[in-house]
């Protein structure tokens, strides 16, 4: 629920920040074979150099917290999104090509989706008026 939305918000903010002026940001989601989902955010930025892309991929795989990762230059938004995804058992992957843009994917496991649905259902049930 909130953690997934928070992570997605950070990724979208980065796409807006680094995207070209007047460019479009594409967001799509697909169901995976394991019943989790992948949410992909693609921008039309200048893209990342191969060296920078490798450094970011390594930081995303690391066990470090976002504060430690930020010191390595990954950026606070992406670092916070990584932390939020890890808390719900998910992960982030990234791909980029110079002059073509960047794609960041949020991999959300089935368990996180189920917990989000259960939390949403519980909050709606609690708000329903009691029957006499």
PDB file of C-alpha atoms in Angstrom:
ATOM      1  CA  UNK A   1       0.000   0.000   0.000  1.00  0.00           C
ATOM      2  CA  UNK A   2       1.662   3.126   1.293  1.00  0.00           C
ATOM      3  CA  UNK A   3       5.228   1.855   0.928  1.00  0.00           C
ATOM      4  CA  UNK A   4       4.659   0.844  -2.696  1.00  0.00           C
ATOM      5  CA  UNK A   5       3.046   4.210  -3.475  1.00  0.00           C
ATOM      6  CA  UNK A   6       5.871   6.000  -1.656  1.00  0.00           C
ATOM      7  CA  UNK A   7       8.523   4.130  -3.652  1.00  0.00           C
ATOM      8  CA  UNK A   8       6.684   4.843  -6.908  1.00  0.00           C
ATOM      9  CA  UNK A   9       6.421   8.541  -5.996  1.00  0.00           C
ATOM     10  CA  UNK A  10      10.193   8.776  -5.531  1.00  0.00           C
ATOM     11  CA  UNK A  11      10.821   7.113  -8.892  1.00  0.00           C
ATOM     12  CA  UNK A  12       8.352   9.403 -10.690  1.00  0.00           C
ATOM     13  CA  UNK A  13       9.911  12.460  -9.009  1.00  0.00           C
ATOM     14  CA  UNK A  14      13.337  11.388 -10.314  1.00  0.00           C
ATOM     15  CA  UNK A  15      11.914  10.942 -13.820  1.00  0.00           C
ATOM     16  CA  UNK A  16      10.453  14.440 -13.708  1.00  0.00           C
ATOM     17  CA  UNK A  17      13.693  15.873 -12.308  1.00  0.00           C
ATOM     18  CA  UNK A  18      15.980  14.283 -14.898  1.00  0.00           C
ATOM     19  CA  UNK A  19      13.631  14.065 -17.882  1.00  0.00           C
ATOM     20  CA  UNK A  20      13.860  16.370 -20.841  1.00  0.00           C
ATOM     21  CA  UNK A  21      11.597  19.385 -20.852  1.00  0.00           C
ATOM     22  CA  UNK A  22       8.122  18.574 -22.234  1.00  0.00           C
ATOM     23  CA  UNK A  23       8.897  14.853 -22.393  1.00  0.00           C
ATOM     24  CA  UNK A  24       6.468  12.102 -21.452  1.00  0.00           C
ATOM     25  CA  UNK A  25       6.932   9.679 -18.576  1.00  0.00           C
ATOM     26  CA  UNK A  26       5.445   6.243 -19.203  1.00  0.00           C
ATOM     27  CA  UNK A  27       4.200   4.096 -16.317  1.00  0.00           C
ATOM     28  CA  UNK A  28       2.978   0.551 -16.835  1.00  0.00           C
ATOM     29  CA  UNK A  29       2.381  -2.528 -14.707  1.00  0.00           C
ATOM     30  CA  UNK A  30       2.269  -6.218 -15.515  1.00  0.00           C
ATOM     31  CA  UNK A  31       1.470  -9.363 -13.565  1.00  0.00           C
ATOM     32  CA  UNK A  32       4.384 -11.762 -13.177  1.00  0.00           C
ATOM     33  CA  UNK A  33       4.293 -15.562 -13.301  1.00  0.00           C
ATOM     34  CA  UNK A  34       4.673 -15.668  -9.506  1.00  0.00           C
ATOM     35  CA  UNK A  35       1.574 -13.442  -9.247  1.00  0.00           C
ATOM     36  CA  UNK A  36       3.576 -10.436  -8.103  1.00  0.00           C
ATOM     37  CA  UNK A  37       3.653  -7.317 -10.262  1.00  0.00           C
ATOM     38  CA  UNK A  38       6.280  -5.161 -11.908  1.00  0.00           C
ATOM     39  CA  UNK A  39       5.664  -1.433 -12.215  1.00  0.00           C
ATOM     40  CA  UNK A  40       7.909   0.184 -14.818  1.00  0.00           C
ATOM     41  CA  UNK A  41       8.599   3.931 -15.056  1.00  0.00           C
ATOM     42  CA  UNK A  42      10.305   5.103 -18.241  1.00  0.00           C
ATOM     43  CA  UNK A  43      11.575   8.596 -18.873  1.00  0.00           C
ATOM     44  CA  UNK A  44      13.168  10.264 -21.866  1.00  0.00           C
ATOM     45  CA  UNK A  45      16.156  11.657 -20.004  1.00  0.00           C
ATOM     46  CA  UNK A  46      19.712  11.882 -21.257  1.00  0.00           C
ATOM     47  CA  UNK A  47      20.163   8.446 -19.768  1.00  0.00           C
ATOM     48  CA  UNK A  48      23.031   7.132 -17.689  1.00  0.00           C
ATOM     49  CA  UNK A  49      26.553   6.341 -18.786  1.00  0.00           C
ATOM     50  CA  UNK A  50      27.451   2.641 -18.620  1.00  0.00           C
ATOM     51  CA  UNK A  51      29.791   3.329 -15.686  1.00  0.00           C
ATOM     52  CA  UNK A  52      27.113   5.202 -13.733  1.00  0.00           C
ATOM     53  CA  UNK A  53      24.536   2.504 -14.511  1.00  0.00           C
ATOM     54  CA  UNK A  54      26.839  -0.212 -13.100  1.00  0.00           C
ATOM     55  CA  UNK A  55      27.432   1.854  -9.936  1.00  0.00           C
ATOM     56  CA  UNK A  56      23.687   2.354  -9.383  1.00  0.00           C
ATOM     57  CA  UNK A  57      22.933  -1.323 -10.008  1.00  0.00           C
ATOM     58  CA  UNK A  58      25.559  -2.306  -7.440  1.00  0.00           C
ATOM     59  CA  UNK A  59      24.104   0.131  -4.901  1.00  0.00           C
ATOM     60  CA  UNK A  60      20.599  -1.261  -5.475  1.00  0.00           C
ATOM     61  CA  UNK A  61      21.873  -4.784  -4.766  1.00  0.00           C
ATOM     62  CA  UNK A  62      23.779  -3.729  -1.633  1.00  0.00           C
ATOM     63  CA  UNK A  63      22.399  -4.294   1.842  1.00  0.00           C
ATOM     64  CA  UNK A  64      23.226  -0.730   2.874  1.00  0.00           C
ATOM     65  CA  UNK A  65      20.551   1.639   4.112  1.00  0.00           C
ATOM     66  CA  UNK A  66      19.621   4.607   1.980  1.00  0.00           C
ATOM     67  CA  UNK A  67      21.684   6.938   4.153  1.00  0.00           C
ATOM     68  CA  UNK A  68      24.819   4.911   3.461  1.00  0.00           C
ATOM     69  CA  UNK A  69      23.955   4.564  -0.218  1.00  0.00           C
ATOM     70  CA  UNK A  70      23.348   8.276  -0.587  1.00  0.00           C
ATOM     71  CA  UNK A  71      26.978   8.857   0.355  1.00  0.00           C
ATOM     72  CA  UNK A  72      27.936   6.784  -2.685  1.00  0.00           C
ATOM     73  CA  UNK A  73      26.047   9.177  -4.951  1.00  0.00           C
ATOM     74  CA  UNK A  74      22.986   7.053  -5.790  1.00  0.00           C
ATOM     75  CA  UNK A  75      20.639   9.889  -4.854  1.00  0.00           C
ATOM     76  CA  UNK A  76      18.243  10.149  -1.976  1.00  0.00           C
ATOM     77  CA  UNK A  77      15.040   9.545  -3.978  1.00  0.00           C
ATOM     78  CA  UNK A  78      16.206   6.267  -5.485  1.00  0.00           C
ATOM     79  CA  UNK A  79      17.749   5.230  -2.180  1.00  0.00           C
ATOM     80  CA  UNK A  80      14.509   5.845  -0.300  1.00  0.00           C
ATOM     81  CA  UNK A  81      12.515   3.974  -2.952  1.00  0.00           C
ATOM     82  CA  UNK A  82      14.895   1.018  -2.549  1.00  0.00           C
ATOM     83  CA  UNK A  83      14.436   1.062   1.225  1.00  0.00           C
ATOM     84  CA  UNK A  84      10.627   1.123   0.917  1.00  0.00           C
ATOM     85  CA  UNK A  85      10.655  -1.752  -1.564  1.00  0.00           C
ATOM     86  CA  UNK A  86      12.955  -3.843   0.646  1.00  0.00           C
ATOM     87  CA  UNK A  87      10.651  -3.368   3.635  1.00  0.00           C
ATOM     88  CA  UNK A  88       7.879  -5.134   1.724  1.00  0.00           C
ATOM     89  CA  UNK A  89      10.107  -7.850   0.270  1.00  0.00           C
ATOM     90  CA  UNK A  90      10.437  -6.200  -3.129  1.00  0.00           C
ATOM     91  CA  UNK A  91      13.302  -4.791  -5.136  1.00  0.00           C
ATOM     92  CA  UNK A  92      14.215  -2.223  -7.765  1.00  0.00           C
ATOM     93  CA  UNK A  93      15.994  -2.745 -11.069  1.00  0.00           C
ATOM     94  CA  UNK A  94      17.217  -0.123 -13.511  1.00  0.00           C
ATOM     95  CA  UNK A  95      18.207   0.055 -17.159  1.00  0.00           C
ATOM     96  CA  UNK A  96      19.332   3.035 -19.178  1.00  0.00           C
ATOM     97  CA  UNK A  97      20.806   4.024 -22.508  1.00  0.00           C
ATOM     98  CA  UNK A  98      22.593   7.323 -23.129  1.00  0.00           C
ATOM     99  CA  UNK A  99      20.397   9.810 -25.014  1.00  0.00           C
ATOM    100  CA  UNK A 100      17.399   7.437 -24.887  1.00  0.00           C
ATOM    101  CA  UNK A 101      16.259   7.429 -21.288  1.00  0.00           C
ATOM    102  CA  UNK A 102      15.982   5.329 -18.179  1.00  0.00           C
ATOM    103  CA  UNK A 103      13.602   2.589 -17.044  1.00  0.00           C
ATOM    104  CA  UNK A 104      13.194   1.857 -13.338  1.00  0.00           C
ATOM    105  CA  UNK A 105      11.166  -1.207 -12.333  1.00  0.00           C
ATOM    106  CA  UNK A 106       9.563  -1.854  -8.969  1.00  0.00           C
ATOM    107  CA  UNK A 107       9.211  -5.594  -8.360  1.00  0.00           C
ATOM    108  CA  UNK A 108       6.356  -6.081  -5.876  1.00  0.00           C
ATOM    109  CA  UNK A 109       5.891  -9.603  -4.485  1.00  0.00           C
ATOM    110  CA  UNK A 110       2.505 -11.267  -4.128  1.00  0.00           C
ATOM    111  CA  UNK A 111       2.705 -11.097  -0.317  1.00  0.00           C
ATOM    112  CA  UNK A 112       2.970  -7.303  -0.391  1.00  0.00           C
ATOM    113  CA  UNK A 113      -0.026  -7.079  -2.727  1.00  0.00           C
ATOM    114  CA  UNK A 114      -2.063  -9.345  -0.458  1.00  0.00           C
ATOM    115  CA  UNK A 115      -1.154  -7.313   2.633  1.00  0.00           C
ATOM    116  CA  UNK A 116      -2.086  -4.084   0.832  1.00  0.00           C
ATOM    117  CA  UNK A 117      -5.447  -5.525  -0.192  1.00  0.00           C
ATOM    118  CA  UNK A 118      -6.119  -6.828   3.335  1.00  0.00           C
ATOM    119  CA  UNK A 119      -5.245  -3.443   4.868  1.00  0.00           C
ATOM    120  CA  UNK A 120      -7.463  -1.611   2.389  1.00  0.00           C
ATOM    121  CA  UNK A 121     -10.357  -3.993   3.001  1.00  0.00           C
ATOM    122  CA  UNK A 122      -9.981  -3.706   6.791  1.00  0.00           C
ATOM    123  CA  UNK A 123     -10.008   0.095   6.666  1.00  0.00           C
ATOM    124  CA  UNK A 124     -13.190   0.102   4.551  1.00  0.00           C
ATOM    125  CA  UNK A 125     -14.935  -2.446   6.770  1.00  0.00           C
ATOM    126  CA  UNK A 126     -14.137  -0.391   9.874  1.00  0.00           C
ATOM    127  CA  UNK A 127     -15.612   2.706   8.235  1.00  0.00           C
ATOM    128  CA  UNK A 128     -18.914   1.045   7.310  1.00  0.00           C
ATOM    129  CA  UNK A 129     -21.891   1.979   9.482  1.00  0.00           C
ATOM    130  CA  UNK A 130     -23.020  -0.699  11.940  1.00  0.00           C
ATOM    131  CA  UNK A 131     -26.263  -2.514  11.098  1.00  0.00           C
ATOM    132  CA  UNK A 132     -29.037  -2.270  13.716  1.00  0.00           C
TER     133      UNK A 132
END
